[in-house]
Each structure stands twice: as structure tokens, then as C-alpha cells.
Amino acid sequence: TEVLAQPAPQRAPSEWLGGGGLLIGIPLGDFADATDEGFGVAGNVVFTPDGGPFGIRFQTGGLIYGSRDIPTTVPGTGGLITEDLSIDNWLLNVGIGPQVMARTGPVRPYAYALAGFGYFATRSSFGGGYGTYGDSSTTNYDDWTFAWSAGAGLLIPVSRSLAIDVGVQYVGNGTV
């Protein structure tokens, strides 16, 4: 018998993948009774050890919902000057967790689950918030809560370093 040495299988290098995009937040349940849709931005980074299908995903996103402007008379002007009192509601989510993704093919499905936190804040500013009237902005209410999310989507490579990502995500926040 003859014994031949076989070369060790080559392992793919670990990779960092990153992306970003626009958010449309559609409130559900009691939250939907209190506010409208929100709009914002999100970003994510995924580390895939050995270039395999499993990775660790870190994601953050923020959106603004329920913004409004209220014309208000500037004190001390006898009602001759008005400025807008702007009220903005903000939501920031940050999470980390596992992701699984097809690493080859013209369309690459993926899914993930994250745990982290959500930060809600309501800010008011007067006169555009540019300091025309001193410190003219304040955080009226804010609160932190545990948050979790699950998402899935399709990654469609356009070139070696660029892809289109179409996905959906559900975010669950605690009561704030």
C-alpha cells in the first residue's frame, strides 16, 4: 500500500462586512395609537470567522417620529415676534447577536437575532435650536429599555465590494 499525504483544506479568511441604510419605522400596538411612522438611518457590521455562514452582527439605528412645530410668541416682544417651538421624538436602538448568511450565489439570504437597548427621548427647541435665545433646547423626557430584534433579508451583490440589501426587521422595546 502507498500512503499519500493530502494537503490541509484551505480555510477562508475571516471577514468584516458592513452596511447602512434608511429606516422606515411602523409602530404597532399601543405605540401606534400614540405616534406616527418614523424615519431614520441604520448601520451594521458583521464579523464572519473563517468566512463561513455564521457571524456576529452589531447594529445601531435611530429614527425620529412625531415631530411637530408650534408657532410661539417670543417673550418680551409684545407679541410682535414669533418663533417655532419644535418638539421631536427620537428612538435609538443598539444590538448585538448571531447572524447566518449564504456566502455565495447571486442572491444571498440572511437572518439574525439581536439583543441590546433602546433609548427614547423627547426634545424641545425654540427658535430652531441654534442658540438665538441662549440654551434654547431641552430633553423633556428620556428613558432606556431592553430591546431585542429579529430580521431577515436578501443581499444581492453588485460588485466585489458592493451589494444591495433588502430586508425587514422587527424591534421589540420594553415599556418606557
JSON list of C-alpha atoms in Angstrom, two decimals:
[
{"chain": "A", "resi": 1, "resn": "THR", "atom": "CA", "xyz": [0.00, 0.00, 0.00]},
{"chain": "A", "resi": 2, "resn": "GLU", "atom": "CA", "xyz": [1.03, 3.50, -0.71]},
{"chain": "A", "resi": 3, "resn": "VAL", "atom": "CA", "xyz": [0.15, 6.37, 1.63]},
{"chain": "A", "resi": 4, "resn": "LEU", "atom": "CA", "xyz": [-0.07, 9.85, 0.16]},
{"chain": "A", "resi": 5, "resn": "ALA", "atom": "CA", "xyz": [-0.13, 13.00, 2.22]},
{"chain": "A", "resi": 6, "resn": "GLN", "atom": "CA", "xyz": [-3.08, 15.23, 1.46]},
{"chain": "A", "resi": 7, "resn": "PRO", "atom": "CA", "xyz": [-2.77, 18.97, 1.85]},
{"chain": "A", "resi": 8, "resn": "ALA", "atom": "CA", "xyz": [-4.79, 20.50, 4.67]},
{"chain": "A", "resi": 9, "resn": "PRO", "atom": "CA", "xyz": [-8.01, 22.05, 3.40]},
{"chain": "A", "resi": 10, "resn": "GLN", "atom": "CA", "xyz": [-7.71, 25.79, 2.92]},
{"chain": "A", "resi": 11, "resn": "ARG", "atom": "CA", "xyz": [-9.79, 27.87, 5.26]},
{"chain": "A", "resi": 12, "resn": "ALA", "atom": "CA", "xyz": [-11.40, 31.03, 4.04]},
{"chain": "A", "resi": 13, "resn": "PRO", "atom": "CA", "xyz": [-10.17, 34.18, 5.76]},
{"chain": "A", "resi": 14, "resn": "SER", "atom": "CA", "xyz": [-12.31, 35.85, 8.40]},
{"chain": "A", "resi": 15, "resn": "GLU", "atom": "CA", "xyz": [-14.18, 38.83, 7.05]},
{"chain": "A", "resi": 16, "resn": "TRP", "atom": "CA", "xyz": [-15.77, 42.06, 8.23]},
{"chain": "A", "resi": 17, "resn": "LEU", "atom": "CA", "xyz": [-18.89, 43.10, 6.34]},
{"chain": "A", "resi": 18, "resn": "GLY", "atom": "CA", "xyz": [-20.58, 46.46, 6.83]},
{"chain": "A", "resi": 19, "resn": "GLY", "atom": "CA", "xyz": [-23.60, 48.29, 5.61]},
{"chain": "A", "resi": 20, "resn": "GLY", "atom": "CA", "xyz": [-26.07, 51.06, 6.18]},
{"chain": "A", "resi": 21, "resn": "GLY", "atom": "CA", "xyz": [-29.40, 52.24, 5.00]},
{"chain": "A", "resi": 22, "resn": "LEU", "atom": "CA", "xyz": [-32.60, 54.13, 5.53]},
{"chain": "A", "resi": 23, "resn": "LEU", "atom": "CA", "xyz": [-35.22, 53.15, 8.11]},
{"chain": "A", "resi": 24, "resn": "ILE", "atom": "CA", "xyz": [-38.99, 53.39, 7.98]},
{"chain": "A", "resi": 25, "resn": "GLY", "atom": "CA", "xyz": [-40.44, 52.66, 11.41]},
{"chain": "A", "resi": 26, "resn": "ILE", "atom": "CA", "xyz": [-44.04, 51.45, 11.53]},
{"chain": "A", "resi": 27, "resn": "PRO", "atom": "CA", "xyz": [-45.34, 51.47, 15.12]},
{"chain": "A", "resi": 28, "resn": "LEU", "atom": "CA", "xyz": [-47.54, 48.60, 16.30]},
{"chain": "A", "resi": 29, "resn": "GLY", "atom": "CA", "xyz": [-49.97, 48.05, 19.19]},
{"chain": "A", "resi": 30, "resn": "ASP", "atom": "CA", "xyz": [-50.35, 50.78, 21.83]},
{"chain": "A", "resi": 31, "resn": "PHE", "atom": "CA", "xyz": [-47.36, 52.63, 20.39]},
{"chain": "A", "resi": 32, "resn": "ALA", "atom": "CA", "xyz": [-49.22, 53.03, 17.08]},
{"chain": "A", "resi": 33, "resn": "ASP", "atom": "CA", "xyz": [-52.09, 54.72, 18.96]},
{"chain": "A", "resi": 34, "resn": "ALA", "atom": "CA", "xyz": [-49.67, 57.36, 20.29]},
{"chain": "A", "resi": 35, "resn": "THR", "atom": "CA", "xyz": [-47.49, 58.17, 17.27]},
{"chain": "A", "resi": 36, "resn": "ASP", "atom": "CA", "xyz": [-46.99, 58.11, 13.52]},
{"chain": "A", "resi": 37, "resn": "GLU", "atom": "CA", "xyz": [-44.39, 56.43, 11.33]},
{"chain": "A", "resi": 38, "resn": "GLY", "atom": "CA", "xyz": [-40.74, 57.26, 11.89]},
{"chain": "A", "resi": 39, "resn": "PHE", "atom": "CA", "xyz": [-37.83, 57.78, 9.52]},
{"chain": "A", "resi": 40, "resn": "GLY", "atom": "CA", "xyz": [-34.10, 57.45, 10.12]},
{"chain": "A", "resi": 41, "resn": "VAL", "atom": "CA", "xyz": [-30.84, 55.69, 9.35]},
{"chain": "A", "resi": 42, "resn": "ALA", "atom": "CA", "xyz": [-29.13, 52.46, 10.44]},
{"chain": "A", "resi": 43, "resn": "GLY", "atom": "CA", "xyz": [-25.71, 50.85, 10.18]},
{"chain": "A", "resi": 44, "resn": "ASN", "atom": "CA", "xyz": [-24.33, 47.38, 10.85]},
{"chain": "A", "resi": 45, "resn": "VAL", "atom": "CA", "xyz": [-21.07, 45.46, 10.99]},
{"chain": "A", "resi": 46, "resn": "VAL", "atom": "CA", "xyz": [-20.84, 41.65, 10.74]},
{"chain": "A", "resi": 47, "resn": "PHE", "atom": "CA", "xyz": [-17.76, 39.60, 11.62]},
{"chain": "A", "resi": 48, "resn": "THR", "atom": "CA", "xyz": [-17.66, 36.18, 9.94]},
{"chain": "A", "resi": 49, "resn": "PRO", "atom": "CA", "xyz": [-14.94, 33.91, 11.36]},
{"chain": "A", "resi": 50, "resn": "ASP", "atom": "CA", "xyz": [-13.28, 31.79, 8.66]},
{"chain": "A", "resi": 51, "resn": "GLY", "atom": "CA", "xyz": [-15.55, 33.35, 6.04]},
{"chain": "A", "resi": 52, "resn": "GLY", "atom": "CA", "xyz": [-18.30, 30.88, 6.92]},
{"chain": "A", "resi": 53, "resn": "PRO", "atom": "CA", "xyz": [-22.09, 31.31, 7.04]},
{"chain": "A", "resi": 54, "resn": "PHE", "atom": "CA", "xyz": [-22.20, 32.23, 10.75]},
{"chain": "A", "resi": 55, "resn": "GLY", "atom": "CA", "xyz": [-21.28, 35.63, 12.08]},
{"chain": "A", "resi": 56, "resn": "ILE", "atom": "CA", "xyz": [-21.71, 38.14, 14.87]},
{"chain": "A", "resi": 57, "resn": "ARG", "atom": "CA", "xyz": [-23.74, 41.22, 13.95]},
{"chain": "A", "resi": 58, "resn": "PHE", "atom": "CA", "xyz": [-23.56, 44.64, 15.65]},
{"chain": "A", "resi": 59, "resn": "GLN", "atom": "CA", "xyz": [-26.23, 47.08, 14.58]},
{"chain": "A", "resi": 60, "resn": "THR", "atom": "CA", "xyz": [-27.40, 50.57, 15.51]},
{"chain": "A", "resi": 61, "resn": "GLY", "atom": "CA", "xyz": [-30.15, 52.74, 14.15]},
{"chain": "A", "resi": 62, "resn": "GLY", "atom": "CA", "xyz": [-32.00, 55.89, 15.02]},
{"chain": "A", "resi": 63, "resn": "LEU", "atom": "CA", "xyz": [-35.20, 57.44, 13.85]},
{"chain": "A", "resi": 64, "resn": "ILE", "atom": "CA", "xyz": [-37.36, 60.43, 14.51]},
{"chain": "A", "resi": 65, "resn": "TYR", "atom": "CA", "xyz": [-41.11, 60.10, 14.87]},
{"chain": "A", "resi": 66, "resn": "GLY", "atom": "CA", "xyz": [-43.87, 62.52, 15.83]},
{"chain": "A", "resi": 67, "resn": "SER", "atom": "CA", "xyz": [-42.05, 65.79, 15.06]},
{"chain": "A", "resi": 68, "resn": "ARG", "atom": "CA", "xyz": [-44.09, 68.99, 15.17]},
{"chain": "A", "resi": 69, "resn": "ASP", "atom": "CA", "xyz": [-43.63, 72.78, 15.22]},
{"chain": "A", "resi": 70, "resn": "ILE", "atom": "CA", "xyz": [-45.80, 75.13, 17.29]},
{"chain": "A", "resi": 71, "resn": "PRO", "atom": "CA", "xyz": [-45.68, 78.88, 16.50]},
{"chain": "A", "resi": 72, "resn": "THR", "atom": "CA", "xyz": [-44.96, 80.69, 19.78]},
{"chain": "A", "resi": 73, "resn": "THR", "atom": "CA", "xyz": [-44.68, 84.36, 20.70]},
{"chain": "A", "resi": 74, "resn": "VAL", "atom": "CA", "xyz": [-41.19, 85.38, 21.85]},
{"chain": "A", "resi": 75, "resn": "PRO", "atom": "CA", "xyz": [-41.45, 86.67, 25.45]},
{"chain": "A", "resi": 76, "resn": "GLY", "atom": "CA", "xyz": [-40.74, 90.38, 25.85]},
{"chain": "A", "resi": 77, "resn": "THR", "atom": "CA", "xyz": [-41.67, 91.34, 22.27]},
{"chain": "A", "resi": 78, "resn": "GLY", "atom": "CA", "xyz": [-45.26, 92.35, 22.95]},
{"chain": "A", "resi": 79, "resn": "GLY", "atom": "CA", "xyz": [-46.44, 89.59, 20.62]},
{"chain": "A", "resi": 80, "resn": "LEU", "atom": "CA", "xyz": [-44.69, 91.09, 17.61]},
{"chain": "A", "resi": 81, "resn": "ILE", "atom": "CA", "xyz": [-42.14, 88.27, 17.09]},
{"chain": "A", "resi": 82, "resn": "THR", "atom": "CA", "xyz": [-42.94, 84.58, 16.84]},
{"chain": "A", "resi": 83, "resn": "GLU", "atom": "CA", "xyz": [-40.63, 81.58, 16.56]},
{"chain": "A", "resi": 84, "resn": "ASP", "atom": "CA", "xyz": [-41.32, 77.87, 16.27]},
{"chain": "A", "resi": 85, "resn": "LEU", "atom": "CA", "xyz": [-41.24, 75.65, 19.33]},
{"chain": "A", "resi": 86, "resn": "SER", "atom": "CA", "xyz": [-40.09, 72.35, 17.80]},
{"chain": "A", "resi": 87, "resn": "ILE", "atom": "CA", "xyz": [-40.84, 69.04, 19.53]},
{"chain": "A", "resi": 88, "resn": "ASP", "atom": "CA", "xyz": [-39.02, 65.92, 18.26]},
{"chain": "A", "resi": 89, "resn": "ASN", "atom": "CA", "xyz": [-39.37, 62.33, 19.45]},
{"chain": "A", "resi": 90, "resn": "TRP", "atom": "CA", "xyz": [-36.28, 60.16, 18.97]},
{"chain": "A", "resi": 91, "resn": "LEU", "atom": "CA", "xyz": [-35.62, 56.43, 19.18]},
{"chain": "A", "resi": 92, "resn": "LEU", "atom": "CA", "xyz": [-32.15, 54.85, 19.15]},
{"chain": "A", "resi": 93, "resn": "ASN", "atom": "CA", "xyz": [-31.61, 51.07, 19.14]},
{"chain": "A", "resi": 94, "resn": "VAL", "atom": "CA", "xyz": [-28.31, 49.21, 19.54]},
{"chain": "A", "resi": 95, "resn": "GLY", "atom": "CA", "xyz": [-27.95, 45.42, 19.47]},
{"chain": "A", "resi": 96, "resn": "ILE", "atom": "CA", "xyz": [-25.56, 42.52, 19.00]},
{"chain": "A", "resi": 97, "resn": "GLY", "atom": "CA", "xyz": [-26.19, 38.86, 18.18]},
{"chain": "A", "resi": 98, "resn": "PRO", "atom": "CA", "xyz": [-25.77, 35.96, 15.77]},
{"chain": "A", "resi": 99, "resn": "GLN", "atom": "CA", "xyz": [-26.34, 36.09, 12.02]},
{"chain": "A", "resi": 100, "resn": "VAL", "atom": "CA", "xyz": [-26.44, 33.33, 9.42]},
{"chain": "A", "resi": 101, "resn": "MET", "atom": "CA", "xyz": [-26.00, 34.12, 5.71]},
{"chain": "A", "resi": 102, "resn": "ALA", "atom": "CA", "xyz": [-25.39, 32.31, 2.43]},
{"chain": "A", "resi": 103, "resn": "ARG", "atom": "CA", "xyz": [-21.88, 33.40, 1.40]},
{"chain": "A", "resi": 104, "resn": "THR", "atom": "CA", "xyz": [-22.08, 32.61, -2.32]},
{"chain": "A", "resi": 105, "resn": "GLY", "atom": "CA", "xyz": [-24.59, 32.98, -5.13]},
{"chain": "A", "resi": 106, "resn": "PRO", "atom": "CA", "xyz": [-26.30, 35.82, -6.97]},
{"chain": "A", "resi": 107, "resn": "VAL", "atom": "CA", "xyz": [-28.81, 36.27, -4.10]},
{"chain": "A", "resi": 108, "resn": "ARG", "atom": "CA", "xyz": [-27.69, 35.62, -0.52]},
{"chain": "A", "resi": 109, "resn": "PRO", "atom": "CA", "xyz": [-30.43, 35.20, 2.09]},
{"chain": "A", "resi": 110, "resn": "TYR", "atom": "CA", "xyz": [-29.63, 36.04, 5.72]},
{"chain": "A", "resi": 111, "resn": "ALA", "atom": "CA", "xyz": [-31.31, 36.11, 9.14]},
{"chain": "A", "resi": 112, "resn": "TYR", "atom": "CA", "xyz": [-30.29, 37.44, 12.55]},
{"chain": "A", "resi": 113, "resn": "ALA", "atom": "CA", "xyz": [-31.42, 37.99, 16.14]},
{"chain": "A", "resi": 114, "resn": "LEU", "atom": "CA", "xyz": [-30.11, 40.78, 18.37]},
{"chain": "A", "resi": 115, "resn": "ALA", "atom": "CA", "xyz": [-30.30, 41.85, 22.00]},
{"chain": "A", "resi": 116, "resn": "GLY", "atom": "CA", "xyz": [-29.42, 45.30, 23.26]},
{"chain": "A", "resi": 117, "resn": "PHE", "atom": "CA", "xyz": [-31.11, 48.50, 24.36]},
{"chain": "A", "resi": 118, "resn": "GLY", "atom": "CA", "xyz": [-33.48, 51.17, 23.16]},
{"chain": "A", "resi": 119, "resn": "TYR", "atom": "CA", "xyz": [-33.30, 54.85, 24.09]},
{"chain": "A", "resi": 120, "resn": "PHE", "atom": "CA", "xyz": [-36.37, 57.06, 23.72]},
{"chain": "A", "resi": 121, "resn": "ALA", "atom": "CA", "xyz": [-36.21, 60.86, 24.07]},
{"chain": "A", "resi": 122, "resn": "THR", "atom": "CA", "xyz": [-38.45, 63.87, 23.52]},
{"chain": "A", "resi": 123, "resn": "ARG", "atom": "CA", "xyz": [-36.60, 67.14, 22.86]},
{"chain": "A", "resi": 124, "resn": "SER", "atom": "CA", "xyz": [-37.97, 70.64, 22.56]},
{"chain": "A", "resi": 125, "resn": "SER", "atom": "CA", "xyz": [-36.12, 73.54, 20.98]},
{"chain": "A", "resi": 126, "resn": "PHE", "atom": "CA", "xyz": [-37.05, 77.17, 20.47]},
{"chain": "A", "resi": 127, "resn": "GLY", "atom": "CA", "xyz": [-36.11, 79.33, 17.50]},
{"chain": "A", "resi": 128, "resn": "GLY", "atom": "CA", "xyz": [-34.60, 76.47, 15.51]},
{"chain": "A", "resi": 129, "resn": "GLY", "atom": "CA", "xyz": [-32.35, 75.33, 18.39]},
{"chain": "A", "resi": 130, "resn": "TYR", "atom": "CA", "xyz": [-29.39, 77.37, 17.10]},
{"chain": "A", "resi": 131, "resn": "GLY", "atom": "CA", "xyz": [-28.78, 79.29, 20.31]},
{"chain": "A", "resi": 132, "resn": "THR", "atom": "CA", "xyz": [-30.50, 82.51, 19.19]},
{"chain": "A", "resi": 133, "resn": "TYR", "atom": "CA", "xyz": [-32.13, 82.67, 22.62]},
{"chain": "A", "resi": 134, "resn": "GLY", "atom": "CA", "xyz": [-29.32, 81.13, 24.68]},
{"chain": "A", "resi": 135, "resn": "ASP", "atom": "CA", "xyz": [-29.64, 77.44, 25.54]},
{"chain": "A", "resi": 136, "resn": "SER", "atom": "CA", "xyz": [-32.91, 77.03, 23.70]},
{"chain": "A", "resi": 137, "resn": "SER", "atom": "CA", "xyz": [-33.28, 73.25, 23.72]},
{"chain": "A", "resi": 138, "resn": "THR", "atom": "CA", "xyz": [-34.00, 70.68, 26.39]},
{"chain": "A", "resi": 139, "resn": "THR", "atom": "CA", "xyz": [-34.71, 66.99, 26.76]},
{"chain": "A", "resi": 140, "resn": "ASN", "atom": "CA", "xyz": [-38.20, 66.80, 28.25]},
{"chain": "A", "resi": 141, "resn": "TYR", "atom": "CA", "xyz": [-38.40, 63.03, 28.68]},
{"chain": "A", "resi": 142, "resn": "ASP", "atom": "CA", "xyz": [-35.99, 60.18, 28.10]},
{"chain": "A", "resi": 143, "resn": "ASP", "atom": "CA", "xyz": [-35.74, 56.53, 29.09]},
{"chain": "A", "resi": 144, "resn": "TRP", "atom": "CA", "xyz": [-33.64, 53.41, 28.42]},
{"chain": "A", "resi": 145, "resn": "THR", "atom": "CA", "xyz": [-35.07, 49.94, 27.98]},
{"chain": "A", "resi": 146, "resn": "PHE", "atom": "CA", "xyz": [-34.04, 46.42, 26.98]},
{"chain": "A", "resi": 147, "resn": "ALA", "atom": "CA", "xyz": [-34.60, 45.86, 23.26]},
{"chain": "A", "resi": 148, "resn": "TRP", "atom": "CA", "xyz": [-34.46, 42.83, 21.02]},
{"chain": "A", "resi": 149, "resn": "SER", "atom": "CA", "xyz": [-34.82, 42.44, 17.29]},
{"chain": "A", "resi": 150, "resn": "ALA", "atom": "CA", "xyz": [-35.01, 39.81, 14.60]},
{"chain": "A", "resi": 151, "resn": "GLY", "atom": "CA", "xyz": [-34.54, 40.36, 10.91]},
{"chain": "A", "resi": 152, "resn": "ALA", "atom": "CA", "xyz": [-34.10, 38.69, 7.57]},
{"chain": "A", "resi": 153, "resn": "GLY", "atom": "CA", "xyz": [-33.33, 39.77, 4.05]},
{"chain": "A", "resi": 154, "resn": "LEU", "atom": "CA", "xyz": [-31.57, 39.27, 0.77]},
{"chain": "A", "resi": 155, "resn": "LEU", "atom": "CA", "xyz": [-28.11, 40.51, -0.10]},
{"chain": "A", "resi": 156, "resn": "ILE", "atom": "CA", "xyz": [-27.66, 40.99, -3.85]},
{"chain": "A", "resi": 157, "resn": "PRO", "atom": "CA", "xyz": [-24.01, 41.53, -4.85]},
{"chain": "A", "resi": 158, "resn": "VAL", "atom": "CA", "xyz": [-23.46, 44.25, -7.46]},
{"chain": "A", "resi": 159, "resn": "SER", "atom": "CA", "xyz": [-19.65, 44.11, -7.45]},
{"chain": "A", "resi": 160, "resn": "ARG", "atom": "CA", "xyz": [-16.89, 42.54, -5.36]},
{"chain": "A", "resi": 161, "resn": "SER", "atom": "CA", "xyz": [-17.31, 45.16, -2.62]},
{"chain": "A", "resi": 162, "resn": "LEU", "atom": "CA", "xyz": [-20.88, 46.44, -3.06]},
{"chain": "A", "resi": 163, "resn": "ALA", "atom": "CA", "xyz": [-24.29, 44.82, -2.62]},
{"chain": "A", "resi": 164, "resn": "ILE", "atom": "CA", "xyz": [-27.94, 45.80, -2.40]},
{"chain": "A", "resi": 165, "resn": "ASP", "atom": "CA", "xyz": [-29.54, 44.74, 0.89]},
{"chain": "A", "resi": 166, "resn": "VAL", "atom": "CA", "xyz": [-33.32, 44.35, 1.06]},
{"chain": "A", "resi": 167, "resn": "GLY", "atom": "CA", "xyz": [-34.57, 43.30, 4.47]},
{"chain": "A", "resi": 168, "resn": "VAL", "atom": "CA", "xyz": [-37.14, 43.63, 7.23]},
{"chain": "A", "resi": 169, "resn": "GLN", "atom": "CA", "xyz": [-36.67, 43.79, 10.97]},
{"chain": "A", "resi": 170, "resn": "TYR", "atom": "CA", "xyz": [-38.95, 43.60, 13.98]},
{"chain": "A", "resi": 171, "resn": "VAL", "atom": "CA", "xyz": [-37.81, 45.54, 17.05]},
{"chain": "A", "resi": 172, "resn": "GLY", "atom": "CA", "xyz": [-39.31, 44.92, 20.48]},
{"chain": "A", "resi": 173, "resn": "ASN", "atom": "CA", "xyz": [-38.69, 47.52, 23.18]},
{"chain": "A", "resi": 174, "resn": "GLY", "atom": "CA", "xyz": [-39.76, 47.43, 26.80]},
{"chain": "A", "resi": 175, "resn": "THR", "atom": "CA", "xyz": [-42.21, 49.89, 28.30]},
{"chain": "A", "resi": 176, "resn": "VAL", "atom": "CA", "xyz": [-40.87, 53.44, 28.60]}
]
